[in-house]
CSV table of C-alpha atoms and ligand atoms in Angstrom, one decimal:
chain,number,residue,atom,x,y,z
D,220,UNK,CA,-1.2,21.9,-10.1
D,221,UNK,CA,-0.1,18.8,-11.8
D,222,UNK,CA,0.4,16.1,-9.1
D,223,UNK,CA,3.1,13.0,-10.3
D,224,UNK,CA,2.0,10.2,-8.4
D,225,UNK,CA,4.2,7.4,-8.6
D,226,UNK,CA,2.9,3.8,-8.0
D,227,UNK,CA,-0.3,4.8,-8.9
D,228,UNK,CA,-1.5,1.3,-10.6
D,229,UNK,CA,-0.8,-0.6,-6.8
D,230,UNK,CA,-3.2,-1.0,-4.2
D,231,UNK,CA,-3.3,1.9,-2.6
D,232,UNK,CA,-1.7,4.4,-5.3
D,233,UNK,CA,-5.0,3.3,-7.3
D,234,UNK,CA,-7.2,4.2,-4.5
D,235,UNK,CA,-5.5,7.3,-4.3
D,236,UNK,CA,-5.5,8.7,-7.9
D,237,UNK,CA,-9.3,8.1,-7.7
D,238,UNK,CA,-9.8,10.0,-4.3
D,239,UNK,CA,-7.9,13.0,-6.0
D,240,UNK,CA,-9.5,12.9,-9.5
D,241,UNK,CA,-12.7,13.0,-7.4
D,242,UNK,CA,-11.8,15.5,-5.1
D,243,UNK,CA,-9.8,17.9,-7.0
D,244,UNK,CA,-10.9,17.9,-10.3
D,245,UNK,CA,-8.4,21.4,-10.8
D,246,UNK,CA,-5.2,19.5,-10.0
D,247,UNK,CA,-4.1,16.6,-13.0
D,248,UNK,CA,-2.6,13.6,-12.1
D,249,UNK,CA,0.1,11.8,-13.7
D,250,UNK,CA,0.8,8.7,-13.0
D,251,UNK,CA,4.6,7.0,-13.2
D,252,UNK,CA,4.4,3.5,-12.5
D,253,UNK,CA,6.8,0.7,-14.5
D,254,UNK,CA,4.0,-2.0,-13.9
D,255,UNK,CA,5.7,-4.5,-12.1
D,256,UNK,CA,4.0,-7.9,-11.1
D,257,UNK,CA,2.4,-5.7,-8.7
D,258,UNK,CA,1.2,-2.5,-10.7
D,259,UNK,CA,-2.3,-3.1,-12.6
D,260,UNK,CA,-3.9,-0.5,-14.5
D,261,UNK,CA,-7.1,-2.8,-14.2
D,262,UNK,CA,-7.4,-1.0,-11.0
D,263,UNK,CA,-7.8,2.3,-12.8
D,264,UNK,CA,-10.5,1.0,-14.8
D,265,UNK,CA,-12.6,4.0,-15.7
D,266,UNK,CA,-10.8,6.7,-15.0
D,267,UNK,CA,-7.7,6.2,-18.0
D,268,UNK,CA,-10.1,8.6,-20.4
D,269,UNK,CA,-10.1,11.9,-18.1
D,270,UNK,CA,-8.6,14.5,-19.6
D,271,UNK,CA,-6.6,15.6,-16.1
D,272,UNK,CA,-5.3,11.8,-15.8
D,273,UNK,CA,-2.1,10.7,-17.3
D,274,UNK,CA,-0.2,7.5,-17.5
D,275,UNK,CA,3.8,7.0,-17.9
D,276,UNK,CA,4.8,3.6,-18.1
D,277,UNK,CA,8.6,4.4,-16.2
D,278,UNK,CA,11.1,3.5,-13.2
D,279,UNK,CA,11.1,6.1,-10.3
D,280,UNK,CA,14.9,5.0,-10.8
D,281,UNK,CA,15.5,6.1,-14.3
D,282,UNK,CA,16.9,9.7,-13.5
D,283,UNK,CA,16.8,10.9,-17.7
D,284,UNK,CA,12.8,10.0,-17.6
D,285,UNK,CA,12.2,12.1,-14.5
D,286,UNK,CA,14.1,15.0,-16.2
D,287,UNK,CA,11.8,14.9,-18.6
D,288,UNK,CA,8.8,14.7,-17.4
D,289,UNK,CA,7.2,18.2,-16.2
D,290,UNK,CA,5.5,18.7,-12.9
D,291,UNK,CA,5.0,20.7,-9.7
D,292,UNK,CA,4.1,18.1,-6.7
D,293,UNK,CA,5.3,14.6,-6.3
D,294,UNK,CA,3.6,11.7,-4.4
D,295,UNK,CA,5.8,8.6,-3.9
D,296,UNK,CA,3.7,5.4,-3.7
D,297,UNK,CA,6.2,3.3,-5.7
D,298,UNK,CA,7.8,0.7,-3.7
D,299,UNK,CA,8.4,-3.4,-4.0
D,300,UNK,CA,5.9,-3.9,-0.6
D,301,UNK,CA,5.6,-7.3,0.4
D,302,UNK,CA,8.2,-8.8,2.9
D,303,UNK,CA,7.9,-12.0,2.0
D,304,UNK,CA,9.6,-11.5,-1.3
D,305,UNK,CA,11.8,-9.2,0.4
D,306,UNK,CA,12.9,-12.1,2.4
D,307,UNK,CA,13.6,-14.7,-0.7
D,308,UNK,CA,15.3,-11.5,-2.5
D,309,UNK,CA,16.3,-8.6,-1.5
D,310,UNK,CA,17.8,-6.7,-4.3
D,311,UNK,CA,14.7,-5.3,-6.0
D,312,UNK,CA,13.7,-4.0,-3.3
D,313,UNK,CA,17.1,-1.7,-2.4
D,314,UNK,CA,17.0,-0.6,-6.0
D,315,UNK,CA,13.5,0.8,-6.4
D,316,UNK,CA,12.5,1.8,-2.4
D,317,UNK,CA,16.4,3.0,-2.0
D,318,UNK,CA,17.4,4.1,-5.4
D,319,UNK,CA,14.1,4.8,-6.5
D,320,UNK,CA,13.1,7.3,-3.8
D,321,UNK,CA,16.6,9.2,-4.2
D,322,UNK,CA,15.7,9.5,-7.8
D,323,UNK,CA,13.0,11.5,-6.9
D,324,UNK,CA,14.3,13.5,-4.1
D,325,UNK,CA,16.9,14.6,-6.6
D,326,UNK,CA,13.9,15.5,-9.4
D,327,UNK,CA,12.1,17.6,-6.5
D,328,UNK,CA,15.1,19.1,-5.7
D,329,UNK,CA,15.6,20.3,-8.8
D,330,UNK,CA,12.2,21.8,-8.9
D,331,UNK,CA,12.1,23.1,-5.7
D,332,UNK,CA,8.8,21.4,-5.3
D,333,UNK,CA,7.0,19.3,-2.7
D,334,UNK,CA,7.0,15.8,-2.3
D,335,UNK,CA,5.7,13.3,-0.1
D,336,UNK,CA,7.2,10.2,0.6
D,337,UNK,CA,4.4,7.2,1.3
D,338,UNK,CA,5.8,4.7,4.3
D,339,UNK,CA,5.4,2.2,6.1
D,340,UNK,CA,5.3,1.5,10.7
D,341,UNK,CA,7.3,-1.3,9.4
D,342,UNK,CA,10.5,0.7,9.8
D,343,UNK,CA,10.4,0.8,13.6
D,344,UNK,CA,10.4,-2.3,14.0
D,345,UNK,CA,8.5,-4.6,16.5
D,346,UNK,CA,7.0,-3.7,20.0
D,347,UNK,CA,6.0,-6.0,23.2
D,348,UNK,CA,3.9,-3.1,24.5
D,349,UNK,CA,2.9,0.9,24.0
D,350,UNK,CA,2.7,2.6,20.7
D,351,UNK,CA,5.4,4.1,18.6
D,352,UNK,CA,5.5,7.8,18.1
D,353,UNK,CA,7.4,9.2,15.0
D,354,UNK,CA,10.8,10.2,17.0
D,355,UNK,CA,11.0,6.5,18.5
D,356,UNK,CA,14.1,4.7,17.0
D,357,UNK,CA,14.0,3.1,13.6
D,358,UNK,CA,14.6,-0.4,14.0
D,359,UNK,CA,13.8,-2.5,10.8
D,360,UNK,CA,13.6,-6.4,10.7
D,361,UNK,CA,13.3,-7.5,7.4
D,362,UNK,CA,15.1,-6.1,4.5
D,363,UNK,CA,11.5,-4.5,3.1
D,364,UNK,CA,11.1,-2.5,6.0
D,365,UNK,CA,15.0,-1.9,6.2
D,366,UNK,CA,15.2,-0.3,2.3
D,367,UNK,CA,11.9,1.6,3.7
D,368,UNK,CA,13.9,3.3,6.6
D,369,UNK,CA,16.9,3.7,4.0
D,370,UNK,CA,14.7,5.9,2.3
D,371,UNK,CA,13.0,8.0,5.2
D,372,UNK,CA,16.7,8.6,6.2
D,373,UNK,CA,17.3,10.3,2.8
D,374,UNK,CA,14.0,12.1,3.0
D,375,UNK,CA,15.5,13.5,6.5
D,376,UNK,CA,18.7,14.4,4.7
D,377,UNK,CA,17.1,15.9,1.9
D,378,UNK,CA,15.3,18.6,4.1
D,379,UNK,CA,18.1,18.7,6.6
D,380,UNK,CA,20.9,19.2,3.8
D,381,UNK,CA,18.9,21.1,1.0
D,382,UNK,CA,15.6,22.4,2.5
D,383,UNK,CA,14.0,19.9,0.4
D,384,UNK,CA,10.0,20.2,1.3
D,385,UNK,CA,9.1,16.6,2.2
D,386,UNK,CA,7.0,14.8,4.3
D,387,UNK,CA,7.0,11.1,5.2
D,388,UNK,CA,4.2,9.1,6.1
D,389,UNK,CA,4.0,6.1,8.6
D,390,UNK,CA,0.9,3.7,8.0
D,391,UNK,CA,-0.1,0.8,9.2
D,392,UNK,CA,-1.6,-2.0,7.5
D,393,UNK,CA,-4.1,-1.4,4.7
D,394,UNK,CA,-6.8,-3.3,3.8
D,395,UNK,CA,-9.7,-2.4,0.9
D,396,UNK,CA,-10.6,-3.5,-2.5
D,397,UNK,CA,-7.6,-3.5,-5.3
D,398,UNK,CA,-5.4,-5.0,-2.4
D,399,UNK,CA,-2.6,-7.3,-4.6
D,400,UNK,CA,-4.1,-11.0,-3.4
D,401,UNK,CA,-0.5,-12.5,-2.0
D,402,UNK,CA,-1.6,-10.1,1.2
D,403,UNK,CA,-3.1,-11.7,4.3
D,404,UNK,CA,-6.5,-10.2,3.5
D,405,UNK,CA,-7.4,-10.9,0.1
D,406,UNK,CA,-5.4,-14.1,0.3
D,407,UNK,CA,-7.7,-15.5,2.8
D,408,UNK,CA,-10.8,-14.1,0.7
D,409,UNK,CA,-9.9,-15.6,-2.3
D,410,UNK,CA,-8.5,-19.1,-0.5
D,411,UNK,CA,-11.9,-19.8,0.5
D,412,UNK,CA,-13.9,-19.0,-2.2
D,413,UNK,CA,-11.2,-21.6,-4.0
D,414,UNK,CA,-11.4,-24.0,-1.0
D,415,UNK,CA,-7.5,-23.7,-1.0
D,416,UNK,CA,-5.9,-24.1,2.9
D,417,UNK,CA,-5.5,-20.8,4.4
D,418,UNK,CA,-1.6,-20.6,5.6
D,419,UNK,CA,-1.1,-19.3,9.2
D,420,UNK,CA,2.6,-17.9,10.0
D,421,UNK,CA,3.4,-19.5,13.3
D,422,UNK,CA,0.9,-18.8,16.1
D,423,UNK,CA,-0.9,-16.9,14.9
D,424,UNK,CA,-1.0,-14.1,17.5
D,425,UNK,CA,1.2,-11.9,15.8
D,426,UNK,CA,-0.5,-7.9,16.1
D,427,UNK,CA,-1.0,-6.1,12.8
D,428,UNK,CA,-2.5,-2.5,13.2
D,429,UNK,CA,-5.4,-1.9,10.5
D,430,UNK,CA,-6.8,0.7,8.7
D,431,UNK,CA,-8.9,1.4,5.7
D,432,UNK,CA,-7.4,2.2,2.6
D,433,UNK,CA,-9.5,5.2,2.2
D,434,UNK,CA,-8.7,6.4,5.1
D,435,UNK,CA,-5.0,6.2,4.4
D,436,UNK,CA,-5.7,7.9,1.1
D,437,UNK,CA,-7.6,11.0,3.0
D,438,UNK,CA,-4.6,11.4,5.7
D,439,UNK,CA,-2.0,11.5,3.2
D,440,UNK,CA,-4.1,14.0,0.9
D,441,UNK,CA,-4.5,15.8,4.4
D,442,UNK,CA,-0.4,15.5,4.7
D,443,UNK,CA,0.6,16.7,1.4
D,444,UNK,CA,-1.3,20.2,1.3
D,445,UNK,CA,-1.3,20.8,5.4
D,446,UNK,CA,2.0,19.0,6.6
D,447,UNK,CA,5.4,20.5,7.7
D,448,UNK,CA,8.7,19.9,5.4
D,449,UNK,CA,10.9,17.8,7.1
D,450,UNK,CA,8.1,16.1,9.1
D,451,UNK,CA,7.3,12.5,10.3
D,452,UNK,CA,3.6,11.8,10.5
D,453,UNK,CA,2.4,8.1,11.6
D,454,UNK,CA,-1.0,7.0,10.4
D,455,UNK,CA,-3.0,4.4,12.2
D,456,UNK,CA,-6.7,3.6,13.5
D,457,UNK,CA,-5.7,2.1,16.7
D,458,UNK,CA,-7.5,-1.1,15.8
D,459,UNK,CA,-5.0,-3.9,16.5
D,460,UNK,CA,-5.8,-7.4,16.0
D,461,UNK,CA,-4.2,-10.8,15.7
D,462,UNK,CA,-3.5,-12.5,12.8
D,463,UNK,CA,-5.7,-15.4,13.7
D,464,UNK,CA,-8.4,-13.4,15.0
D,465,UNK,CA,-9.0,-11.9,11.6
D,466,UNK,CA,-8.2,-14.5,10.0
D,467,UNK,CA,-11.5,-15.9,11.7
D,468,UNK,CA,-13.7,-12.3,11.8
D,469,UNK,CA,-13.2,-13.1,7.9
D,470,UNK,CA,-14.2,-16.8,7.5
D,471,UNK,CA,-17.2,-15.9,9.6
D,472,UNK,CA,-18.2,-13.5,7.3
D,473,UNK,CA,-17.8,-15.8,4.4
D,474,UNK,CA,-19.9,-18.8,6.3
D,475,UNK,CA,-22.8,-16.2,6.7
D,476,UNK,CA,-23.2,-15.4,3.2
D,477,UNK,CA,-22.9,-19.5,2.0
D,478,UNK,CA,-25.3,-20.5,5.4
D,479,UNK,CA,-26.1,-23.5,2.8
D,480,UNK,CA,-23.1,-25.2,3.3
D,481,UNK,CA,-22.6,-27.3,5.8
D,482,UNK,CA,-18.8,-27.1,6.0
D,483,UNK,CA,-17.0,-23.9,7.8
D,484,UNK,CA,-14.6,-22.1,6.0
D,485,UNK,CA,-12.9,-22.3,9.5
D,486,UNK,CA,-12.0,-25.8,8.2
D,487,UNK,CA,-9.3,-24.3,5.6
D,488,UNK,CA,-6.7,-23.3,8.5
D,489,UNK,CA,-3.8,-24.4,8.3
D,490,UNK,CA,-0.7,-23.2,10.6
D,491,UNK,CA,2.7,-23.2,8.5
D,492,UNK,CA,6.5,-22.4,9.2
D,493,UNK,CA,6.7,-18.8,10.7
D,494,UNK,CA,8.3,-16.2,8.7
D,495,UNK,CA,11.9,-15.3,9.2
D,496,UNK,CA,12.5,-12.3,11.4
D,497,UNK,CA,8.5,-12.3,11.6
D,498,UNK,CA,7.8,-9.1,13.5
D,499,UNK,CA,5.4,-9.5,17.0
D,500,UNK,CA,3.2,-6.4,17.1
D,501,UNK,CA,3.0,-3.2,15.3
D,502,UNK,CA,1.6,0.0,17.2
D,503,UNK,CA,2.0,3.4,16.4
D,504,UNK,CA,0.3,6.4,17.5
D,505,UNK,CA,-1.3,8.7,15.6
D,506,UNK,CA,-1.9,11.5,18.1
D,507,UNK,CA,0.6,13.9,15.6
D,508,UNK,CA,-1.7,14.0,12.3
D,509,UNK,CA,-5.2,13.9,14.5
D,510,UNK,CA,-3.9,16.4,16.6
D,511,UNK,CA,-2.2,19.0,14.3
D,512,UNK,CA,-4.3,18.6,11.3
D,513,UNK,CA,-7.8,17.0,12.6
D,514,UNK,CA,-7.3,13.9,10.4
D,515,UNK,CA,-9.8,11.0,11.9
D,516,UNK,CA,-10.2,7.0,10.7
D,517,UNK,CA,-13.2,7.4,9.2
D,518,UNK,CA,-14.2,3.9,8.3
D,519,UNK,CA,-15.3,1.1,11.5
D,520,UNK,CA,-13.2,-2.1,11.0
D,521,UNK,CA,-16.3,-4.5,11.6
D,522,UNK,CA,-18.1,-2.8,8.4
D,523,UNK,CA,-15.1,-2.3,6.3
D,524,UNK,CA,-13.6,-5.6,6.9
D,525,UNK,CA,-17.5,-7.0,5.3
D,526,UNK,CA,-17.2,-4.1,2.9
D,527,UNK,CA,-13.8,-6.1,1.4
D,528,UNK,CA,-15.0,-9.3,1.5
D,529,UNK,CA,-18.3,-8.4,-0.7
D,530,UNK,CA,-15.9,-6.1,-3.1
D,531,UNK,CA,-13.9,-9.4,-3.5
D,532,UNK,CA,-17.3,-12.0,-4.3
D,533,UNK,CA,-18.3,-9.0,-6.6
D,534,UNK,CA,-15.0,-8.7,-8.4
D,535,UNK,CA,-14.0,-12.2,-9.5
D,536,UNK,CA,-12.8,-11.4,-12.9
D,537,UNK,CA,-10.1,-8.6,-11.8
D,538,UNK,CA,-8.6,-11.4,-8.9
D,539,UNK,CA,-9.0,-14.2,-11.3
D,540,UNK,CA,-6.8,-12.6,-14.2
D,541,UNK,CA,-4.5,-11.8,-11.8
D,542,UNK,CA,-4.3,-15.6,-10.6
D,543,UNK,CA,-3.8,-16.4,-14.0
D,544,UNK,CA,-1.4,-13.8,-14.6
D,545,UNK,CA,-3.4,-13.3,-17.6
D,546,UNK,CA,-3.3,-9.4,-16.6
D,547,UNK,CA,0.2,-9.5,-17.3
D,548,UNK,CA,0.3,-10.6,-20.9
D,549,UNK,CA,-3.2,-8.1,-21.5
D,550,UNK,CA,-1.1,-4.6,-20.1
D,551,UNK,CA,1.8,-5.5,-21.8
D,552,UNK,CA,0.2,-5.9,-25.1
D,553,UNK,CA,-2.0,-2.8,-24.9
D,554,UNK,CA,0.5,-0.3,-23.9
D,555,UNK,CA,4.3,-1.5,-24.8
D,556,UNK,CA,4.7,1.0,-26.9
D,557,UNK,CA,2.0,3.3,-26.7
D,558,UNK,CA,3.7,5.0,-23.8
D,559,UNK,CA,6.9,6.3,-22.5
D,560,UNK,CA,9.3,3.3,-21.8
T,617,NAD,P1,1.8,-2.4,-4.2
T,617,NAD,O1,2.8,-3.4,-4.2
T,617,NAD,O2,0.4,-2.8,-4.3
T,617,NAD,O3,2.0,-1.4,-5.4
T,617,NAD,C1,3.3,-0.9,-5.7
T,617,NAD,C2,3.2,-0.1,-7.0
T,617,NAD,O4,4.5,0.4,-7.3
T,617,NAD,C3,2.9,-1.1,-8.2
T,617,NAD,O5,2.0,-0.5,-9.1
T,617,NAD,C4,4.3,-1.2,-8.9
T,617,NAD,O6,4.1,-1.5,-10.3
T,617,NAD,C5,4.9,0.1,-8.6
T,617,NAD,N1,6.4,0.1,-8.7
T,617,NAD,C6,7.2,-0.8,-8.2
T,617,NAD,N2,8.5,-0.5,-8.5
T,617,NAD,C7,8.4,0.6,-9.3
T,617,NAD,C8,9.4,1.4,-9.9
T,617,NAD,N3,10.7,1.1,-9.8
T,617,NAD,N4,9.0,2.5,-10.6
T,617,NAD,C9,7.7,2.8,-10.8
T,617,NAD,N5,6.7,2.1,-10.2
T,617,NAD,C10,7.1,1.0,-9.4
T,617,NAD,O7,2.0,-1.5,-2.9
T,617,NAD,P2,1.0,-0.9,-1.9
T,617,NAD,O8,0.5,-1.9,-0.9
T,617,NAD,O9,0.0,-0.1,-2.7
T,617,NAD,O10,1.9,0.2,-1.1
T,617,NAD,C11,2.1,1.5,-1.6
T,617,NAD,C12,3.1,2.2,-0.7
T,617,NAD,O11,2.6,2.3,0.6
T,617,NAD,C13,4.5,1.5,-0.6
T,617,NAD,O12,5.5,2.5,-0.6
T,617,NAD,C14,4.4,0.8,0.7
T,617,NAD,O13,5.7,0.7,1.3
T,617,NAD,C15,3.5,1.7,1.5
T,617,NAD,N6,2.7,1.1,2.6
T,617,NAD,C16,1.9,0.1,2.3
T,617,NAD,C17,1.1,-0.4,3.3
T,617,NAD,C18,0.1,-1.6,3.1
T,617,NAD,O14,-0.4,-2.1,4.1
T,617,NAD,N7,-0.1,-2.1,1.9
T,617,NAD,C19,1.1,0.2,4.6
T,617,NAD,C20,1.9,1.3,4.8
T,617,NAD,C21,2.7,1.8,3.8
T,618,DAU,O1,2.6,-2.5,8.5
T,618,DAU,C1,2.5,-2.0,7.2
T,618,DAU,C2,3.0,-3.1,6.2
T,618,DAU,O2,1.9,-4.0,6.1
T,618,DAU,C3,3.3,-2.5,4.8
T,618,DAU,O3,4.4,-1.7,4.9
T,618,DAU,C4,3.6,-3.7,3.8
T,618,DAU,O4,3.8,-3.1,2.5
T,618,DAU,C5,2.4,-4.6,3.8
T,618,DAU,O5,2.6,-5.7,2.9
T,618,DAU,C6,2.0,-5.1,5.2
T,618,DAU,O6,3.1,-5.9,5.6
T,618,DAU,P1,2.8,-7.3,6.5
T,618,DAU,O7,3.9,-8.2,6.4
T,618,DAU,O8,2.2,-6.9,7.8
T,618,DAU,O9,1.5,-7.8,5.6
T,618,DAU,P2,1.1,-9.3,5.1
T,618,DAU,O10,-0.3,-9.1,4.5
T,618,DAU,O11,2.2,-9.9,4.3
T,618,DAU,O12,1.0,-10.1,6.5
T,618,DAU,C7,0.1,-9.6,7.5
T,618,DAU,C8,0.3,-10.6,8.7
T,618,DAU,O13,-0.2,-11.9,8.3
T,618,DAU,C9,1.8,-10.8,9.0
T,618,DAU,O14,1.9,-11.0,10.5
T,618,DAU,C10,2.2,-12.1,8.4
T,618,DAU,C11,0.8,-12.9,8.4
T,618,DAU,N1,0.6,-13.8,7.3
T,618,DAU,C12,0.7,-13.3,6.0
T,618,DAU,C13,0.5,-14.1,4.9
T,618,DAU,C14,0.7,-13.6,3.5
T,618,DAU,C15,0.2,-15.1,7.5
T,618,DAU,O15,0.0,-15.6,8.6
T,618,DAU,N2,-0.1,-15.9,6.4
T,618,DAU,C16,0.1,-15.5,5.1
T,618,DAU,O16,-0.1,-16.3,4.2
């Protein structure tokens, strides 16, 4: 089967394509990503030379480049993700998680073939108490999470109007190695390593729901061969925590490996202007994919959270090219031109 995973040079689309090439070394792999300020094929380090791995530099958008590109299976990771930019500018964000996804709802329903589409709790908005199952109401804040519901709506269409076999995903928050650093988690990593202030929204007591990267990557390989067309599945570790209170769990960390120095890392907080529309808590309950296909976190929170911050200390050249936006200027020199536009 050849697999088109689009987004594949992100954080977790990256993660992904190596969890497949590893586990399925029958299937290929093609990867359709337009390398925005996001996508970095750095993260695929070591794995561009496999003969079942491709790369197409292209926009889930462009309608002509899906027609021609040949596959059975899509996997849509592609999306402008972070809600802060979605909050300064919109637009980007309506064209490729809107637009985009259509684009390859349409190329799948041409095919006939599967596809799942990768998203996000974000869409149901926030919640004082209990957990969100898949058929509570969507109810996006910020216009991220609103083009994300735009385009489970149209997945929902898709199957309802055509018979289109599709599945959408609900995650929580991700964290892991690859993660793009303007996220909370490597930002606060790399902030103190650079003894730069570490920027608190508001009270910090805001809930975020987290979860491994690898284990996201294992529900949704889980999802795509086991899950029903026209199916919601929410994927989550129930491991809530406030903002602050892993914002500390990680400075902790970071004192015990530099015991030398005197000063905390603790020191660096600083609590800034909330963000607009800043959503409370995110919950959701993952009783649907542990239930009907035996998908289980696999990874603790206390160990993976120290896992991150080693990969982090260990990987100082791929953050600090990215910091320097020197990755930029290296990608687009080594492959305008040498692939599909
Ligand atoms: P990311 O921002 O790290 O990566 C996005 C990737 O998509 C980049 O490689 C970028 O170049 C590519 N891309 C953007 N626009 C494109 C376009 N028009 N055509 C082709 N490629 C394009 O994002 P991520 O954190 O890895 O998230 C991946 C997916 O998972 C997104 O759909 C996101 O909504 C969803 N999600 C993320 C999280 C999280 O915590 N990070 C949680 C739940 C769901
Ligand atoms: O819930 C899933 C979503 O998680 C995904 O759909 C998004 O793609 C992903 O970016 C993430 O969204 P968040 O807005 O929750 O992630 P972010 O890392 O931006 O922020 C996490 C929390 O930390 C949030 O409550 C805002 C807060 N925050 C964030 C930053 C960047 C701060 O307090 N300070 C910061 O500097």
């Amino acid at each position: 089967m050849k697999i088109m995973v689009t987004g594949g040079a992100g954080f977790i689309g990256s993660n992904f394509i190596r969890h497949m090439l590893t586990s399925y070394p029958e299937h290929s792999i093609l990867n359709l990503d337009n390398l925005t300020y996001a996508g970095n094929l750095e993260n695929l380090k070591g794995i561009e030379s496999l003969s079942h791995y491709t790369f197409i530099k292209g926009d889930i958008a462009d309608a002509r480049l899906l027609e021609s590109i040949e596959f059975d299976a899509i996997i849509n990771f592609a999306a402008e993700s972070h809600v802060d930019r979605s909050i300064l500018n919109a637009y980007p964000f309506l064209q490729t998680n809107v637009i985009g996804t259509q684009c390859l709802l349409e190329a799948a329903k041409k095919r006939k073939c599967r596809i799942l589409h990768v998203s996000t709790d974000e869409v149901y908005g926030s919640i004082e108490e209990g957990l969100f199952i898949e058929t509570s109401t969507v109810l996006p804040n910020s216009p991220y999470a609103a083009s994300k519901a735009s385009a489970d709506l149209l997945a929902r269409a898709y199957h309802e109007t055509y018979g289109l076999d599709v599945s959408v995903t609900r995650c929580s928050n991700n964290y892991g190695p690859y993660q793009f650093p303007e996220k909370l988690i490597p930002l606060v990593i790399l902030n103190a390593i650079e003894g730069k202030q570490i920027p608190v929204y508001g009270d910090g007591k805001n809930v975020r729901d987290w979860i491994h990267v690898s284990d996201h990557c294992k529900a949704i390989d889980l999802i795509f061969h086991k899950g029903k067309a026209g199916t919601v599945y929410n994927v989550g570790a129930r491991n809530e925590v406030q903002n602050i209170d892993i914002i500390k769990k990680i400075l902790m960390i970071m004192d015990e490996k530099k015991r030398h120095e005197k000063r905390s890392f603790t020191d660096l907080i600083a609590y800034v202007q909330d963000r607009p529309g800043h959503d409370r808590r995110y919950a959701i309950d993952p009783t649907k994919v542990e239930t009907e296909l035996g998908w289980r976190p696999e990874i603790d929170f206390d160990k993976g959270i120290s896992s991150t911050v080693e990969w982090y200390m260990e990987n100082r050249e791929w953050w600090k090219s990215i910091l320097s936006g020197e990755y930029m200027d290296y990608y687009k020199q080594q492959y305008d031109g040498r692939f599909r536009e």
